[in-house]
Coordinates of C-alpha atoms in Angstrom, one line a residue:
M1 CA 0.0 0.0 0.0
S2 CA 1.4 3.4 -1.0
A3 CA 1.9 6.2 1.4
S4 CA -0.8 8.2 -0.2
S5 CA -3.3 5.3 0.1
A6 CA -2.4 4.9 3.7
S7 CA -3.0 8.6 4.4
I8 CA -6.3 8.5 2.7
S9 CA -7.5 5.7 5.0
D10 CA -6.1 7.4 8.1
P11 CA -9.1 8.8 10.2
A12 CA -7.1 11.7 11.6
Y13 CA -6.0 12.7 8.0
L14 CA -9.6 12.5 6.7
R15 CA -10.9 14.6 9.7
A16 CA -8.2 17.3 9.1
R17 CA -9.0 17.4 5.3
A18 CA -12.7 17.5 6.0
M19 CA -12.2 20.6 8.2
E20 CA -10.0 22.3 5.6
T21 CA -12.5 21.5 2.9
L22 CA -15.4 22.8 5.0
F23 CA -13.6 26.1 5.7
E24 CA -12.6 26.5 2.1
R25 CA -16.1 25.9 0.9
L26 CA -17.7 28.2 3.5
E27 CA -15.3 30.9 2.6
Q28 CA -16.2 30.6 -1.1
L29 CA -19.9 30.6 -0.5
C30 CA -20.3 33.1 2.3
E31 CA -20.3 36.9 1.9
G32 CA -17.5 37.5 4.4
A33 CA -15.3 35.8 7.0
I34 CA -13.4 37.0 9.9
A35 CA -11.4 35.3 12.7
I36 CA -10.0 36.4 16.1
D37 CA -7.6 35.0 18.6
R38 CA -8.3 34.2 22.3
T39 CA -7.8 37.8 23.3
G40 CA -10.4 39.1 20.8
R41 CA -7.9 40.6 18.2
V42 CA -8.5 40.1 14.5
V43 CA -6.2 37.6 12.9
Y44 CA -7.9 37.0 9.6
V45 CA -10.5 38.7 7.3
N46 CA -11.2 37.8 3.7
E47 CA -11.3 40.2 0.8
K48 CA -15.1 39.9 0.3
Y49 CA -15.7 41.3 3.8
L50 CA -13.7 44.5 3.4
A51 CA -16.4 46.6 1.7
A52 CA -19.0 45.9 4.3
L53 CA -16.5 46.8 7.0
G54 CA -15.6 50.0 5.4
L55 CA -12.0 48.9 4.9
E56 CA -9.7 48.9 1.9
R57 CA -7.0 46.4 3.0
T58 CA -7.0 43.4 5.3
S59 CA -4.0 45.0 7.1
E60 CA -6.3 47.7 8.4
A61 CA -8.1 45.1 10.5
I62 CA -5.4 42.7 11.6
G63 CA -4.3 43.0 15.2
R64 CA -7.2 45.3 16.2
P65 CA -9.8 44.5 18.8
I66 CA -12.9 43.0 17.0
E67 CA -15.2 45.6 18.5
E68 CA -13.2 48.3 16.7
V69 CA -13.9 46.6 13.4
I70 CA -17.4 45.3 14.1
P71 CA -19.2 47.4 16.8
N72 CA -21.0 45.3 19.4
S73 CA -19.6 42.1 17.9
L74 CA -20.3 38.8 19.8
M75 CA -17.2 37.1 18.5
R76 CA -15.3 37.7 21.7
K77 CA -18.1 36.0 23.7
V78 CA -17.7 32.9 21.5
A79 CA -13.9 32.9 22.0
E80 CA -14.3 33.2 25.8
T81 CA -17.1 30.7 26.3
G82 CA -16.4 28.2 23.5
E83 CA -20.1 28.2 22.7
P84 CA -21.1 28.7 19.1
I85 CA -23.8 31.1 17.9
L86 CA -25.0 29.1 14.9
L87 CA -27.5 31.6 13.5
D88 CA -27.9 35.2 14.3
I89 CA -28.8 38.6 12.7
M90 CA -26.2 41.3 13.0
E91 CA -26.5 44.9 12.0
L92 CA -23.6 46.5 10.3
G93 CA -23.5 49.9 8.6
G94 CA -27.3 50.1 8.5
E95 CA -27.6 46.6 6.9
Q96 CA -28.8 43.4 8.5
L97 CA -26.6 40.3 7.9
V98 CA -27.3 36.7 8.8
V99 CA -24.1 35.3 10.4
T100 CA -22.8 32.2 12.2
R101 CA -20.0 32.2 14.7
M102 CA -17.9 29.2 15.9
P103 CA -15.1 28.6 18.3
I104 CA -11.6 27.6 17.0
E105 CA -9.9 24.8 19.0
D106 CA -6.4 23.4 19.0
E107 CA -5.5 19.7 18.8
N108 CA -6.1 19.4 22.5
G109 CA -9.6 20.8 22.3
T110 CA -8.6 24.2 23.9
V111 CA -10.4 27.2 22.5
I112 CA -7.9 29.5 20.9
G113 CA -10.2 31.9 19.0
A114 CA -13.4 32.2 17.0
I115 CA -14.4 32.5 13.4
G116 CA -17.5 34.1 11.9
F117 CA -19.1 33.8 8.5
V118 CA -21.7 36.1 6.8
L119 CA -24.1 33.7 5.3
Y120 CA -26.4 36.2 3.7
D121 CA -26.1 40.0 3.0
H122 CA -29.7 40.3 2.0
I123 CA -32.1 39.4 4.8
E124 CA -35.1 39.4 2.5
S125 CA -34.2 35.8 1.6
L126 CA -34.9 34.8 5.2
K127 CA -38.1 36.8 5.7
P128 CA -40.5 33.7 5.5
L129 CA -38.4 31.9 8.1
L130 CA -38.2 35.0 10.4
A131 CA -41.9 35.7 10.0
R132 CA -42.7 32.1 11.1
V133 CA -40.4 32.3 14.1
A134 CA -41.9 35.6 15.1
Q135 CA -45.4 34.1 14.8
L136 CA -44.4 31.2 17.0
E137 CA -43.0 33.5 19.6
S138 CA -46.2 35.6 19.6
D139 CA -48.3 32.5 19.9
L140 CA -46.2 31.3 22.9
R141 CA -46.5 34.6 24.7
L142 CA -50.3 34.6 24.2
A143 CA -50.6 31.0 25.5
R144 CA -48.6 31.9 28.6
R145 CA -50.8 34.9 29.2
Q146 CA -53.9 32.8 28.9
L147 CA -52.6 30.1 31.2
S148 CA -51.3 32.6 33.8
N149 CA -53.4 33.5 36.9
A150 CA -55.8 36.2 36.1
R151 CA -54.8 37.9 39.3
A152 CA -51.1 37.6 38.7
A153 CA -48.8 40.6 38.3
R154 CA -46.9 40.5 34.9
F155 CA -44.2 43.1 35.4
T156 CA -40.9 43.0 37.2
F157 CA -38.2 45.6 37.9
A158 CA -36.5 44.6 34.7
D159 CA -39.5 46.0 32.8
F160 CA -39.1 49.4 34.5
V161 CA -36.5 50.6 32.0
G162 CA -34.1 53.5 32.6
A163 CA -30.9 54.5 34.3
T164 CA -31.3 58.3 34.7
A165 CA -31.3 59.7 38.2
G166 CA -35.1 59.9 38.7
I167 CA -35.8 56.4 37.4
A168 CA -32.8 54.9 39.3
Q169 CA -34.0 56.5 42.6
A170 CA -37.6 55.3 42.1
K171 CA -36.4 51.8 41.4
E172 CA -34.1 51.8 44.4
F173 CA -36.9 52.9 46.7
A174 CA -39.3 50.4 45.2
K175 CA -36.8 47.5 45.8
R176 CA -36.6 48.6 49.4
A177 CA -40.4 48.6 49.7
A178 CA -40.6 45.1 48.2
R179 CA -38.5 43.8 51.1
Q180 CA -41.1 45.1 53.6
S181 CA -44.9 45.0 53.8
V182 CA -45.3 48.8 54.2
T183 CA -47.9 50.9 52.5
V184 CA -46.5 52.6 49.4
L185 CA -47.7 55.8 47.7
L186 CA -46.7 56.2 44.1
T187 CA -46.9 59.8 42.7
G188 CA -46.3 61.1 39.2
E189 CA -48.0 62.2 36.0
T190 CA -50.3 60.0 34.1
G191 CA -48.6 57.4 32.0
T192 CA -45.3 57.3 34.0
G193 CA -45.7 53.6 34.8
K194 CA -47.2 53.6 38.3
E195 CA -49.0 50.3 38.0
L196 CA -46.0 48.7 36.3
L197 CA -43.9 49.6 39.4
A198 CA -46.6 48.5 41.7
Q199 CA -46.6 45.1 40.0
A200 CA -42.8 45.0 40.2
I201 CA -42.9 45.6 44.0
H202 CA -45.5 42.8 44.4
N203 CA -43.4 40.3 42.3
A204 CA -40.2 41.1 44.2
S205 CA -41.9 40.7 47.6
S206 CA -42.8 37.7 49.7
R207 CA -46.4 38.1 48.5
A208 CA -45.5 37.3 44.9
E209 CA -47.4 34.0 44.9
K210 CA -50.6 35.7 46.2
P211 CA -53.1 37.8 44.2
F212 CA -52.3 41.3 42.8
V213 CA -55.6 43.2 42.5
S214 CA -55.8 46.5 40.7
V215 CA -58.6 49.0 41.2
N216 CA -59.1 52.4 39.5
V217 CA -60.9 54.3 42.2
A218 CA -62.1 57.0 39.7
A219 CA -63.7 54.4 37.5
I220 CA -66.1 52.9 40.1
P221 CA -69.5 54.6 40.5
E222 CA -69.8 56.3 43.9
T223 CA -72.9 54.3 44.7
L224 CA -71.0 51.0 44.3
I225 CA -67.6 51.8 45.6
E226 CA -68.1 50.6 49.1
S227 CA -69.4 47.2 48.0
E228 CA -66.6 46.9 45.5
F229 CA -64.0 47.4 48.2
F230 CA -65.5 45.6 51.2
G231 CA -68.0 43.2 49.6
T232 CA -71.7 42.6 50.6
A233 CA -73.5 40.2 52.9
P234 CA -76.1 37.9 51.3
G235 CA -79.3 39.8 50.7
A236 CA -77.8 43.1 52.0
Y237 CA -80.1 45.1 49.9
T238 CA -82.8 44.7 47.3
G239 CA -81.3 43.1 44.2
A240 CA -78.1 42.0 46.0
D241 CA -76.7 38.6 45.3
R242 CA -78.2 36.0 47.7
R243 CA -74.8 34.4 48.1
G244 CA -73.1 37.7 49.0
R245 CA -70.1 39.2 47.2
E246 CA -66.4 39.4 48.1
G247 CA -64.9 42.8 47.9
K248 CA -61.4 43.7 46.5
F249 CA -59.8 43.5 50.0
R250 CA -61.0 39.9 50.5
I251 CA -59.9 38.9 46.9
A252 CA -56.5 40.4 47.5
D253 CA -56.1 38.7 50.9
G254 CA -52.4 37.7 51.4
G255 CA -51.4 39.7 48.4
T256 CA -51.3 43.3 47.1
L257 CA -54.2 45.8 46.4
F258 CA -53.2 48.6 44.0
L259 CA -55.5 51.6 44.4
D260 CA -55.0 53.8 41.3
E261 CA -56.2 57.5 41.4
I262 CA -56.6 57.3 45.2
G263 CA -57.1 61.1 45.3
E264 CA -60.6 60.5 43.7
M265 CA -61.9 58.4 46.6
P266 CA -65.0 59.8 48.3
L267 CA -64.6 61.2 51.8
Q268 CA -67.1 58.8 53.4
L269 CA -65.1 55.8 52.1
Q270 CA -61.8 57.3 53.2
A271 CA -62.6 56.7 56.8
K272 CA -63.3 53.0 56.2
L273 CA -60.1 52.6 54.2
L274 CA -58.2 54.2 57.1
R275 CA -59.7 51.7 59.5
V276 CA -58.7 48.8 57.2
L277 CA -55.1 50.1 57.0
Q278 CA -54.9 50.5 60.8
E279 CA -56.8 47.5 62.1
R280 CA -56.4 45.1 59.2
E281 CA -60.1 44.1 59.2
I282 CA -63.1 44.7 57.0
E283 CA -66.9 44.8 57.5
P284 CA -68.9 43.8 54.4
L285 CA -71.9 46.0 53.5
G286 CA -75.0 44.8 55.3
S287 CA -73.1 42.6 57.7
D288 CA -72.2 43.0 61.4
K289 CA -69.3 40.6 61.2
I290 CA -65.8 41.8 61.1
S291 CA -63.1 39.7 59.4
K292 CA -59.3 40.0 59.3
V293 CA -57.4 40.6 56.1
D294 CA -53.7 40.6 55.3
V295 CA -53.3 43.0 52.4
R296 CA -50.4 45.3 51.4
V297 CA -51.8 48.5 49.8
V298 CA -50.0 50.3 47.1
A299 CA -51.7 53.6 46.2
A300 CA -51.1 55.9 43.3
T301 CA -52.1 59.4 42.3
N302 CA -51.3 62.0 39.6
V303 CA -52.6 64.9 41.8
D304 CA -51.1 66.7 44.7
L305 CA -52.7 65.0 47.7
R306 CA -51.3 67.6 50.1
K307 CA -53.3 70.3 48.3
R308 CA -56.3 68.0 48.4
V309 CA -55.8 67.8 52.2
S310 CA -55.6 71.5 52.5
D311 CA -58.8 71.9 50.3
G312 CA -60.7 69.5 52.6
A313 CA -61.1 66.9 49.8
F314 CA -58.8 64.3 51.3
R315 CA -58.4 63.2 55.0
A316 CA -55.1 64.2 56.5
D317 CA -54.9 61.1 58.7
L318 CA -55.4 58.8 55.6
Y319 CA -52.8 60.8 53.7
Y320 CA -50.2 60.2 56.4
R321 CA -51.2 56.6 56.7
L322 CA -50.7 56.1 52.9
N323 CA -47.5 58.1 52.8
V324 CA -45.3 55.7 54.7
L325 CA -43.0 55.4 51.8
S326 CA -43.6 57.8 48.9
I327 CA -42.0 57.2 45.5
D328 CA -42.1 59.8 42.8
L329 CA -42.0 58.7 39.1
P330 CA -40.3 61.2 36.8
P331 CA -42.0 62.3 33.6
L332 CA -40.5 61.1 30.3
R333 CA -39.3 64.6 29.3
K334 CA -36.9 64.5 32.2
C335 CA -35.5 61.0 31.2
L336 CA -34.7 61.5 27.5
D337 CA -31.3 59.9 27.9
D338 CA -33.3 56.6 28.6
L339 CA -35.4 57.1 25.4
P340 CA -33.4 54.6 23.3
D341 CA -33.8 51.8 25.9
I342 CA -37.4 52.6 26.6
C343 CA -38.3 52.6 22.9
A344 CA -36.5 49.3 22.4
R345 CA -38.5 47.7 25.2
L346 CA -41.8 49.1 24.0
I347 CA -41.1 48.0 20.4
E348 CA -40.2 44.5 21.7
D349 CA -43.5 44.4 23.6
I350 CA -45.5 45.8 20.6
S351 CA -43.9 43.3 18.2
A352 CA -44.9 40.4 20.5
S353 CA -48.5 41.3 20.2
G354 CA -48.6 42.1 16.5
D355 CA -47.1 41.2 13.1
F356 CA -44.1 43.4 13.3
V357 CA -41.0 41.5 12.2
N358 CA -37.6 43.1 12.9
A359 CA -39.2 46.4 14.0
R360 CA -36.7 49.0 15.2
I361 CA -36.1 52.7 15.5
T362 CA -33.2 54.6 13.8
P363 CA -31.2 57.5 15.4
S364 CA -33.1 60.0 13.3
G365 CA -36.4 58.6 14.6
L366 CA -35.1 58.9 18.2
S367 CA -34.1 62.5 17.5
A368 CA -37.6 63.3 16.3
L369 CA -39.1 61.7 19.5
A370 CA -36.7 63.6 21.7
R371 CA -38.0 66.9 20.4
Y372 CA -41.6 66.3 21.7
D373 CA -42.6 67.1 25.3
W374 CA -44.6 63.9 26.0
P375 CA -47.5 65.1 28.2
G376 CA -48.8 61.6 28.2
N377 CA -45.4 60.1 29.0
V378 CA -44.6 56.4 28.3
R379 CA -48.2 55.6 27.7
E380 CA -48.3 58.2 24.9
L381 CA -44.9 57.0 23.6
R382 CA -46.2 53.5 23.2
N383 CA -49.2 54.7 21.4
I384 CA -47.1 56.7 18.9
L385 CA -44.7 53.9 18.3
E386 CA -47.5 51.4 17.7
R387 CA -49.2 53.8 15.3
A388 CA -45.9 54.4 13.4
L389 CA -45.3 50.6 13.1
I390 CA -48.8 50.1 11.7
L391 CA -48.3 52.7 9.1
S392 CA -44.7 51.7 8.3
D393 CA -43.9 49.4 5.3
S394 CA -40.5 48.4 6.5
G395 CA -40.7 48.4 10.3
R396 CA -37.6 50.7 10.3
L397 CA -38.8 53.9 12.0
T398 CA -37.1 57.1 10.9
S399 CA -37.9 60.7 11.6
D400 CA -40.2 60.7 8.6
D401 CA -42.5 58.1 10.2
F402 CA -43.3 60.5 13.1
V403 CA -43.7 63.8 11.1
H404 CA -47.5 63.4 10.7
I405 CA -48.4 61.5 13.9
L406 CA -46.6 63.5 16.6
P407 CA -49.1 66.0 18.0
V408 CA -48.5 69.6 17.0
N409 CA -49.5 71.7 20.0
G410 CA -48.0 73.9 22.7
A411 CA -46.3 70.8 24.2
A412 CA -44.4 70.0 21.0
V413 CA -40.9 71.3 20.4
S414 CA -40.2 72.6 16.9
T415 CA -38.2 70.3 14.7
P416 CA -35.5 71.1 12.2
G417 CA -37.9 70.2 9.4
A418 CA -39.9 73.4 9.9
R419 CA -38.8 76.9 9.1
M420 CA -39.6 79.9 11.3
T421 CA -42.1 80.9 8.6
G422 CA -44.0 77.7 9.0
S423 CA -43.0 76.2 5.6
V424 CA -41.6 72.7 5.4
V425 CA -38.2 71.9 4.1
P426 CA -37.6 68.9 1.8
Y427 CA -37.4 65.5 3.6
A428 CA -33.8 64.9 2.5
E429 CA -32.6 68.1 4.1
A430 CA -34.5 67.4 7.3
E431 CA -33.1 63.8 7.4
A432 CA -29.6 65.1 6.8
E433 CA -29.9 67.6 9.7
F434 CA -31.2 64.8 12.0
E435 CA -28.2 62.6 11.0
K436 CA -25.7 65.4 11.6
Q437 CA -27.2 66.2 15.1
T438 CA -27.1 62.4 15.9
L439 CA -23.4 62.3 15.1
E440 CA -22.8 65.4 17.2
H441 CA -24.7 64.0 20.1
A442 CA -22.7 60.7 19.9
L443 CA -19.4 62.6 19.9
A444 CA -20.5 64.7 22.9
A445 CA -21.7 61.7 24.8
S446 CA -18.4 59.8 24.2
N447 CA -16.2 62.9 24.9
G448 CA -14.9 62.8 21.4
Q449 CA -13.9 59.2 21.4
I450 CA -14.6 58.0 17.8
T451 CA -14.6 54.2 18.7
E452 CA -17.1 54.7 21.5
A453 CA -19.3 57.1 19.5
A454 CA -19.4 54.5 16.6
R455 CA -20.2 51.8 19.1
M456 CA -23.1 53.8 20.5
L457 CA -24.6 54.3 17.1
Q458 CA -23.9 50.6 16.1
I459 CA -21.9 51.4 13.0
S460 CA -18.3 50.7 12.1
R461 CA -15.6 53.3 12.9
A462 CA -14.9 53.7 9.2
T463 CA -18.5 54.5 8.4
F464 CA -18.5 57.0 11.3
Y465 CA -15.5 58.8 9.8
K466 CA -17.2 58.9 6.4
K467 CA -20.3 60.5 7.9
L468 CA -18.2 63.0 9.8
A469 CA -16.5 64.0 6.5
K470 CA -19.9 64.2 4.8
F471 CA -21.1 66.9 7.2
G472 CA -17.7 68.6 7.5
L473 CA -17.4 67.6 11.2
A474 CA -13.9 66.0 10.7
S475 CA -11.3 65.4 8.0
G476 CA -13.0 62.1 7.3
A477 CA -9.7 60.2 7.2
P478 CA -9.3 57.6 9.9
P479 CA -6.0 57.7 11.8
V480 CA -3.2 55.5 10.5

C-alpha cells in the first residue's frame, strides 16, 4: 500500500482534510469571513468582507480588537465561552446580515479563538423563516398569558427601564419597599408607569405567589364603591346577590391591592379605608361581622394629595397613613437619555402582540421623538410607536415616520424640518440635519472618542469617519 493510500484511510488525516474543505467551501460561499484569537484581536479577514466593514485592505483590521472593526460584535463571547452562535442577525452599517460564529480549537480541544461567516447579506431571503419564528413567539406569549393566573402581576423591575437619576431612585426605593410590607404611595404624572412599578414591587416581595388586585378608584360609580371594596353580605339590599359578594380586599387577601387614582376616593369611604389600614379588618356592606385581612396597599395618584388635604377633599390622617413610603416617578421629558432603551423595550412588547418582524427605530427617529414634550409620558410614547409601526412598510422607523403622527401643539418642540415661517423643508434636508445632530450627540456623549461614538450608534468606525466627513465635522480620514 502506497503512502498516499495509507494517508487516505487514516481517520485523523480524513478529519483534518474535512475541516479544511469545509472552511474553504464556506469561505467561497459566504459573503464574508473574519477570525479572532483568544484575546479578541482580529487575525484574519477575507477580501469579500472589506467593503462591508468600510476597509480597503485586510491589514487595516489585523491586530485590532474585534469591536473596533465590528461594533457590538459577539465574536469575543464565542472565543471566551467556547459556545457557538450558529444563526444570528447582525446589523452592520445600516444593513442586517445573517451570520454564524464558531469557536476555534487546537489539537487538545482548547479554545484558541473564534471565526465568523456572513451567510447572507440580504435578509429578505430569510423573511419567510423569520416571520414564522416571530409568529411562533407571539403564539407562545399569548398562550402563557392565557394560562397565567388572572390575578397575577406580569411586570418586574426589569420592565421598569431606565438609568437616569429619577428612574434609578424610584427603582431603588421600590426595591426597598418590596422587602417590607409597608404601604406605598406612588406619585407622578399620568402614563409614567405607576401600575407597572406596583406590580414589580409585588413580584419582588414575599407576596408574589398571592393575588395582585388593581382597582381604579375613579372608574367605580360612587354608589357601588363601598361594596366593590368591602363586599356585601347575602341579601344586604334589594337586588343584591343572595350568596353575597367578596370585595377587593378579600380577593387580595395575602397579596397586594393597588389603588390607582386614590385622590378621587369619596370622603365617606376614606374613613373606612383608614380603618382597614390600621386594624387590618373589614366589615362587608349589610353585615355586622368583622373579618381579618392581610393586604399590602400600594396607592397611586397623579394629583397633589397635600393640596387636596388643604382643600378638605382628602383626609389628613389617611394621607399620612398612605404616605409611609412615597415614590415619585419622573416624567418622560426628564428622562430623555433613557429614550433609546425605553423605545427598544416598547417596540419589543408591541412586536410580541402584532405582526411586526424586525421592528426597530433609527437614530433620526429617536431624535424626532426627543423633540416632543410627552405630556402623556410612556403611555403616549407606546401609542405613537405602535401607530408608526402600523403605518410603516419596513418596520424601520425614521424621523419621517413621526412627522405626521406626533401631535402639533404647545407641548411639542419645533423640529429642524420646519422653518420659522411655518414652511416645510424637503425631507432629504431634514433627514440630513437629524443625522448630523445624531453624530454630534454621539461625539458629545463619548467625549470625542470615535470608537465609543461609533459603538453607541452601532456602526463601524470607518462608516462613522465617512459620515463626519460628509457633514464637515472632521477630516473624514481615519488615523493610520
